[in-house]
């Protein structure tokens, strides 16, 4: 019986170390670890009909997989926001261009243009009297608030 006590102690220690490793891994995996300060970039927006054209004017290269766009029309959010990058998504026409298209390089550098087209079924509808505003954020941190009137 005495010979089993050290074996039981070693097994309990190994179990404790294993569980602590799993818990630490889960904590680090859930944390949004960033490599330094949030990116800075200058972006612009143009709207023609239902096509939103975004131009990266300068600054840091952006990873569009980390971007979140919130589009509003005269202050009212679209019912279905564009989940960049994508190819087909509810509320948007298929085939966005540039880094917003899932099939292209997700890095968006200065000088590059990305477009997406809001579907006619998405609400509110865009008209030339509206002001379209797009809030661009990275990992929850606002990057840019862009506004334009459809032409």
JSON list of C-alpha atoms in Angstrom, two decimals:
[
{"chain": "A", "resi": 1, "resn": "UNK", "atom": "CA", "xyz": [0.00, 0.00, 0.00]},
{"chain": "A", "resi": 2, "resn": "UNK", "atom": "CA", "xyz": [2.83, 2.37, 0.89]},
{"chain": "A", "resi": 3, "resn": "UNK", "atom": "CA", "xyz": [4.35, 1.85, -2.55]},
{"chain": "A", "resi": 4, "resn": "UNK", "atom": "CA", "xyz": [1.19, 3.19, -4.21]},
{"chain": "A", "resi": 5, "resn": "UNK", "atom": "CA", "xyz": [1.21, 6.55, -2.36]},
{"chain": "A", "resi": 6, "resn": "UNK", "atom": "CA", "xyz": [4.15, 8.07, -4.33]},
{"chain": "A", "resi": 7, "resn": "UNK", "atom": "CA", "xyz": [2.66, 6.81, -7.59]},
{"chain": "A", "resi": 8, "resn": "UNK", "atom": "CA", "xyz": [-0.70, 8.42, -6.77]},
{"chain": "A", "resi": 9, "resn": "UNK", "atom": "CA", "xyz": [1.07, 11.68, -5.89]},
{"chain": "A", "resi": 10, "resn": "UNK", "atom": "CA", "xyz": [2.94, 11.72, -9.22]},
{"chain": "A", "resi": 11, "resn": "UNK", "atom": "CA", "xyz": [-0.27, 11.01, -11.13]},
{"chain": "A", "resi": 12, "resn": "UNK", "atom": "CA", "xyz": [-2.13, 13.81, -9.32]},
{"chain": "A", "resi": 13, "resn": "UNK", "atom": "CA", "xyz": [0.72, 16.23, -10.01]},
{"chain": "A", "resi": 14, "resn": "UNK", "atom": "CA", "xyz": [0.77, 15.30, -13.70]},
{"chain": "A", "resi": 15, "resn": "UNK", "atom": "CA", "xyz": [-3.02, 15.73, -13.90]},
{"chain": "A", "resi": 16, "resn": "UNK", "atom": "CA", "xyz": [-2.82, 19.16, -12.24]},
{"chain": "A", "resi": 17, "resn": "UNK", "atom": "CA", "xyz": [-0.05, 20.35, -14.59]},
{"chain": "A", "resi": 18, "resn": "UNK", "atom": "CA", "xyz": [-1.99, 19.07, -17.62]},
{"chain": "A", "resi": 19, "resn": "UNK", "atom": "CA", "xyz": [-5.21, 20.82, -16.60]},
{"chain": "A", "resi": 20, "resn": "UNK", "atom": "CA", "xyz": [-3.33, 24.06, -15.88]},
{"chain": "A", "resi": 21, "resn": "UNK", "atom": "CA", "xyz": [-1.77, 23.90, -19.37]},
{"chain": "A", "resi": 22, "resn": "UNK", "atom": "CA", "xyz": [-5.16, 23.40, -21.02]},
{"chain": "A", "resi": 23, "resn": "UNK", "atom": "CA", "xyz": [-6.69, 26.29, -19.03]},
{"chain": "A", "resi": 24, "resn": "UNK", "atom": "CA", "xyz": [-3.79, 28.62, -19.88]},
{"chain": "A", "resi": 25, "resn": "UNK", "atom": "CA", "xyz": [-4.04, 27.71, -23.56]},
{"chain": "A", "resi": 26, "resn": "UNK", "atom": "CA", "xyz": [-7.77, 28.48, -23.58]},
{"chain": "A", "resi": 27, "resn": "UNK", "atom": "CA", "xyz": [-7.20, 31.87, -21.93]},
{"chain": "A", "resi": 28, "resn": "UNK", "atom": "CA", "xyz": [-4.49, 32.87, -24.42]},
{"chain": "A", "resi": 29, "resn": "UNK", "atom": "CA", "xyz": [-6.51, 31.62, -27.39]},
{"chain": "A", "resi": 30, "resn": "UNK", "atom": "CA", "xyz": [-9.53, 33.68, -26.30]},
{"chain": "A", "resi": 31, "resn": "UNK", "atom": "CA", "xyz": [-7.49, 36.86, -25.83]},
{"chain": "A", "resi": 32, "resn": "UNK", "atom": "CA", "xyz": [-7.23, 39.22, -28.80]},
{"chain": "A", "resi": 33, "resn": "UNK", "atom": "CA", "xyz": [-3.47, 39.56, -28.92]},
{"chain": "A", "resi": 34, "resn": "UNK", "atom": "CA", "xyz": [-2.28, 42.42, -31.09]},
{"chain": "A", "resi": 35, "resn": "UNK", "atom": "CA", "xyz": [1.20, 43.16, -32.32]},
{"chain": "A", "resi": 36, "resn": "UNK", "atom": "CA", "xyz": [1.52, 46.72, -31.09]},
{"chain": "A", "resi": 37, "resn": "UNK", "atom": "CA", "xyz": [-0.73, 49.73, -31.60]},
{"chain": "A", "resi": 38, "resn": "UNK", "atom": "CA", "xyz": [-3.80, 49.59, -33.85]},
{"chain": "A", "resi": 39, "resn": "UNK", "atom": "CA", "xyz": [-3.14, 50.36, -37.51]},
{"chain": "A", "resi": 40, "resn": "UNK", "atom": "CA", "xyz": [-3.51, 53.87, -38.90]},
{"chain": "A", "resi": 41, "resn": "UNK", "atom": "CA", "xyz": [-4.64, 54.51, -42.45]},
{"chain": "A", "resi": 42, "resn": "UNK", "atom": "CA", "xyz": [-6.30, 57.20, -44.53]},
{"chain": "A", "resi": 43, "resn": "UNK", "atom": "CA", "xyz": [-9.35, 55.90, -46.39]},
{"chain": "A", "resi": 44, "resn": "UNK", "atom": "CA", "xyz": [-11.90, 57.56, -48.67]},
{"chain": "A", "resi": 45, "resn": "UNK", "atom": "CA", "xyz": [-15.40, 56.61, -49.80]},
{"chain": "A", "resi": 46, "resn": "UNK", "atom": "CA", "xyz": [-17.31, 57.28, -53.01]},
{"chain": "A", "resi": 47, "resn": "UNK", "atom": "CA", "xyz": [-20.85, 56.05, -53.68]},
{"chain": "A", "resi": 48, "resn": "UNK", "atom": "CA", "xyz": [-22.32, 55.65, -57.15]},
{"chain": "A", "resi": 49, "resn": "UNK", "atom": "CA", "xyz": [-25.77, 54.12, -57.36]},
{"chain": "A", "resi": 50, "resn": "UNK", "atom": "CA", "xyz": [-25.42, 51.25, -54.83]},
{"chain": "A", "resi": 51, "resn": "UNK", "atom": "CA", "xyz": [-21.67, 50.71, -55.28]},
{"chain": "A", "resi": 52, "resn": "UNK", "atom": "CA", "xyz": [-19.42, 51.75, -52.42]},
{"chain": "A", "resi": 53, "resn": "UNK", "atom": "CA", "xyz": [-15.83, 52.41, -53.52]},
{"chain": "A", "resi": 54, "resn": "UNK", "atom": "CA", "xyz": [-13.16, 52.58, -50.84]},
{"chain": "A", "resi": 55, "resn": "UNK", "atom": "CA", "xyz": [-9.65, 53.87, -51.57]},
{"chain": "A", "resi": 56, "resn": "UNK", "atom": "CA", "xyz": [-6.71, 53.29, -49.24]},
{"chain": "A", "resi": 57, "resn": "UNK", "atom": "CA", "xyz": [-4.98, 56.69, -49.47]},
{"chain": "A", "resi": 58, "resn": "UNK", "atom": "CA", "xyz": [-2.01, 55.97, -47.23]},
{"chain": "A", "resi": 59, "resn": "UNK", "atom": "CA", "xyz": [-0.77, 54.65, -43.93]},
{"chain": "A", "resi": 60, "resn": "UNK", "atom": "CA", "xyz": [-0.47, 51.12, -42.65]},
{"chain": "A", "resi": 61, "resn": "UNK", "atom": "CA", "xyz": [-1.37, 48.05, -44.68]},
{"chain": "A", "resi": 62, "resn": "UNK", "atom": "CA", "xyz": [-4.66, 46.67, -43.35]},
{"chain": "A", "resi": 63, "resn": "UNK", "atom": "CA", "xyz": [-5.70, 43.04, -42.95]},
{"chain": "A", "resi": 64, "resn": "UNK", "atom": "CA", "xyz": [-9.32, 43.11, -44.16]},
{"chain": "A", "resi": 65, "resn": "UNK", "atom": "CA", "xyz": [-10.06, 39.93, -42.20]},
{"chain": "A", "resi": 66, "resn": "UNK", "atom": "CA", "xyz": [-9.82, 42.08, -39.07]},
{"chain": "A", "resi": 67, "resn": "UNK", "atom": "CA", "xyz": [-11.97, 44.92, -40.46]},
{"chain": "A", "resi": 68, "resn": "UNK", "atom": "CA", "xyz": [-15.58, 45.52, -39.59]},
{"chain": "A", "resi": 69, "resn": "UNK", "atom": "CA", "xyz": [-17.73, 47.84, -41.69]},
{"chain": "A", "resi": 70, "resn": "UNK", "atom": "CA", "xyz": [-20.96, 49.39, -40.42]},
{"chain": "A", "resi": 71, "resn": "UNK", "atom": "CA", "xyz": [-22.88, 51.11, -43.20]},
{"chain": "A", "resi": 72, "resn": "UNK", "atom": "CA", "xyz": [-25.63, 53.61, -42.41]},
{"chain": "A", "resi": 73, "resn": "UNK", "atom": "CA", "xyz": [-27.93, 55.52, -44.72]},
{"chain": "A", "resi": 74, "resn": "UNK", "atom": "CA", "xyz": [-28.98, 58.86, -43.23]},
{"chain": "A", "resi": 75, "resn": "UNK", "atom": "CA", "xyz": [-28.13, 57.42, -39.80]},
{"chain": "A", "resi": 76, "resn": "UNK", "atom": "CA", "xyz": [-30.07, 54.16, -40.23]},
{"chain": "A", "resi": 77, "resn": "UNK", "atom": "CA", "xyz": [-27.89, 51.01, -40.34]},
{"chain": "A", "resi": 78, "resn": "UNK", "atom": "CA", "xyz": [-28.27, 48.61, -43.23]},
{"chain": "A", "resi": 79, "resn": "UNK", "atom": "CA", "xyz": [-30.28, 45.55, -42.24]},
{"chain": "A", "resi": 80, "resn": "UNK", "atom": "CA", "xyz": [-27.46, 43.31, -43.55]},
{"chain": "A", "resi": 81, "resn": "UNK", "atom": "CA", "xyz": [-23.93, 44.64, -43.06]},
{"chain": "A", "resi": 82, "resn": "UNK", "atom": "CA", "xyz": [-21.14, 43.56, -45.46]},
{"chain": "A", "resi": 83, "resn": "UNK", "atom": "CA", "xyz": [-18.89, 40.94, -43.80]},
{"chain": "A", "resi": 84, "resn": "UNK", "atom": "CA", "xyz": [-15.53, 41.72, -45.45]},
{"chain": "A", "resi": 85, "resn": "UNK", "atom": "CA", "xyz": [-13.90, 39.81, -46.97]},
{"chain": "A", "resi": 86, "resn": "UNK", "atom": "CA", "xyz": [-16.65, 37.90, -48.77]},
{"chain": "A", "resi": 87, "resn": "UNK", "atom": "CA", "xyz": [-17.76, 36.70, -52.16]},
{"chain": "A", "resi": 88, "resn": "UNK", "atom": "CA", "xyz": [-21.48, 36.29, -51.62]},
{"chain": "A", "resi": 89, "resn": "UNK", "atom": "CA", "xyz": [-23.29, 37.67, -48.58]},
{"chain": "A", "resi": 90, "resn": "UNK", "atom": "CA", "xyz": [-26.86, 38.49, -47.68]},
{"chain": "A", "resi": 91, "resn": "UNK", "atom": "CA", "xyz": [-27.59, 42.15, -48.38]},
{"chain": "A", "resi": 92, "resn": "UNK", "atom": "CA", "xyz": [-24.70, 42.58, -50.81]},
{"chain": "A", "resi": 93, "resn": "UNK", "atom": "CA", "xyz": [-24.27, 41.74, -54.47]},
{"chain": "A", "resi": 94, "resn": "UNK", "atom": "CA", "xyz": [-21.79, 38.95, -55.20]},
{"chain": "A", "resi": 95, "resn": "UNK", "atom": "CA", "xyz": [-18.27, 39.69, -56.31]},
{"chain": "A", "resi": 96, "resn": "UNK", "atom": "CA", "xyz": [-16.80, 42.61, -54.37]},
{"chain": "A", "resi": 97, "resn": "UNK", "atom": "CA", "xyz": [-13.49, 43.79, -55.81]},
{"chain": "A", "resi": 98, "resn": "UNK", "atom": "CA", "xyz": [-10.00, 44.24, -54.45]},
{"chain": "A", "resi": 99, "resn": "UNK", "atom": "CA", "xyz": [-9.18, 43.01, -50.96]},
{"chain": "A", "resi": 100, "resn": "UNK", "atom": "CA", "xyz": [-12.90, 42.85, -50.03]},
{"chain": "A", "resi": 101, "resn": "UNK", "atom": "CA", "xyz": [-13.14, 39.75, -52.25]},
{"chain": "A", "resi": 102, "resn": "UNK", "atom": "CA", "xyz": [-12.37, 36.58, -50.30]},
{"chain": "A", "resi": 103, "resn": "UNK", "atom": "CA", "xyz": [-10.42, 35.13, -53.26]},
{"chain": "A", "resi": 104, "resn": "UNK", "atom": "CA", "xyz": [-7.80, 37.90, -53.25]},
{"chain": "A", "resi": 105, "resn": "UNK", "atom": "CA", "xyz": [-4.94, 38.90, -50.96]},
{"chain": "A", "resi": 106, "resn": "UNK", "atom": "CA", "xyz": [-6.49, 40.15, -47.69]},
{"chain": "A", "resi": 107, "resn": "UNK", "atom": "CA", "xyz": [-3.79, 42.81, -47.26]},
{"chain": "A", "resi": 108, "resn": "UNK", "atom": "CA", "xyz": [-5.05, 46.26, -48.27]},
{"chain": "A", "resi": 109, "resn": "UNK", "atom": "CA", "xyz": [-2.21, 48.63, -49.09]},
{"chain": "A", "resi": 110, "resn": "UNK", "atom": "CA", "xyz": [-2.01, 52.31, -49.97]},
{"chain": "A", "resi": 111, "resn": "UNK", "atom": "CA", "xyz": [-3.25, 52.97, -53.49]},
{"chain": "A", "resi": 112, "resn": "UNK", "atom": "CA", "xyz": [-5.54, 49.94, -53.63]},
{"chain": "A", "resi": 113, "resn": "UNK", "atom": "CA", "xyz": [-9.28, 50.23, -54.24]},
{"chain": "A", "resi": 114, "resn": "UNK", "atom": "CA", "xyz": [-11.97, 47.92, -52.86]},
{"chain": "A", "resi": 115, "resn": "UNK", "atom": "CA", "xyz": [-15.64, 47.98, -53.87]},
{"chain": "A", "resi": 116, "resn": "UNK", "atom": "CA", "xyz": [-18.84, 46.35, -52.77]},
{"chain": "A", "resi": 117, "resn": "UNK", "atom": "CA", "xyz": [-22.37, 46.71, -54.06]},
{"chain": "A", "resi": 118, "resn": "UNK", "atom": "CA", "xyz": [-25.35, 46.91, -51.71]},
{"chain": "A", "resi": 119, "resn": "UNK", "atom": "CA", "xyz": [-28.19, 44.65, -52.88]},
{"chain": "A", "resi": 120, "resn": "UNK", "atom": "CA", "xyz": [-31.46, 46.31, -53.86]},
{"chain": "A", "resi": 121, "resn": "UNK", "atom": "CA", "xyz": [-33.20, 44.14, -51.26]},
{"chain": "A", "resi": 122, "resn": "UNK", "atom": "CA", "xyz": [-31.13, 45.56, -48.38]},
{"chain": "A", "resi": 123, "resn": "UNK", "atom": "CA", "xyz": [-32.82, 48.28, -46.35]},
{"chain": "A", "resi": 124, "resn": "UNK", "atom": "CA", "xyz": [-32.75, 51.22, -46.14]},
{"chain": "A", "resi": 125, "resn": "UNK", "atom": "CA", "xyz": [-32.45, 51.79, -49.88]},
{"chain": "A", "resi": 126, "resn": "UNK", "atom": "CA", "xyz": [-29.85, 54.25, -51.16]},
{"chain": "A", "resi": 127, "resn": "UNK", "atom": "CA", "xyz": [-30.94, 57.35, -53.06]},
{"chain": "A", "resi": 128, "resn": "UNK", "atom": "CA", "xyz": [-29.09, 60.45, -54.23]},
{"chain": "A", "resi": 129, "resn": "UNK", "atom": "CA", "xyz": [-30.64, 62.47, -51.39]},
{"chain": "A", "resi": 130, "resn": "UNK", "atom": "CA", "xyz": [-29.06, 60.21, -48.73]},
{"chain": "A", "resi": 131, "resn": "UNK", "atom": "CA", "xyz": [-25.77, 60.46, -46.93]},
{"chain": "A", "resi": 132, "resn": "UNK", "atom": "CA", "xyz": [-24.01, 57.10, -46.69]},
{"chain": "A", "resi": 133, "resn": "UNK", "atom": "CA", "xyz": [-21.67, 56.73, -43.73]},
{"chain": "A", "resi": 134, "resn": "UNK", "atom": "CA", "xyz": [-19.32, 53.82, -43.17]},
{"chain": "A", "resi": 135, "resn": "UNK", "atom": "CA", "xyz": [-17.56, 53.24, -39.86]},
{"chain": "A", "resi": 136, "resn": "UNK", "atom": "CA", "xyz": [-14.45, 51.15, -40.37]},
{"chain": "A", "resi": 137, "resn": "UNK", "atom": "CA", "xyz": [-13.00, 49.50, -37.28]},
{"chain": "A", "resi": 138, "resn": "UNK", "atom": "CA", "xyz": [-10.16, 47.08, -36.61]},
{"chain": "A", "resi": 139, "resn": "UNK", "atom": "CA", "xyz": [-10.53, 44.67, -33.72]},
{"chain": "A", "resi": 140, "resn": "UNK", "atom": "CA", "xyz": [-13.17, 46.91, -32.16]},
{"chain": "A", "resi": 141, "resn": "UNK", "atom": "CA", "xyz": [-11.05, 50.08, -32.47]},
{"chain": "A", "resi": 142, "resn": "UNK", "atom": "CA", "xyz": [-12.48, 52.75, -34.82]},
{"chain": "A", "resi": 143, "resn": "UNK", "atom": "CA", "xyz": [-10.20, 53.43, -37.78]},
{"chain": "A", "resi": 144, "resn": "UNK", "atom": "CA", "xyz": [-12.27, 55.78, -39.95]},
{"chain": "A", "resi": 145, "resn": "UNK", "atom": "CA", "xyz": [-15.72, 57.34, -40.32]},
{"chain": "A", "resi": 146, "resn": "UNK", "atom": "CA", "xyz": [-16.36, 57.93, -44.01]},
{"chain": "A", "resi": 147, "resn": "UNK", "atom": "CA", "xyz": [-19.32, 59.75, -45.59]},
{"chain": "A", "resi": 148, "resn": "UNK", "atom": "CA", "xyz": [-20.47, 60.33, -49.15]},
{"chain": "A", "resi": 149, "resn": "UNK", "atom": "CA", "xyz": [-23.64, 61.11, -51.08]},
{"chain": "A", "resi": 150, "resn": "UNK", "atom": "CA", "xyz": [-24.59, 58.72, -53.91]},
{"chain": "A", "resi": 151, "resn": "UNK", "atom": "CA", "xyz": [-24.15, 60.20, -57.38]}
]
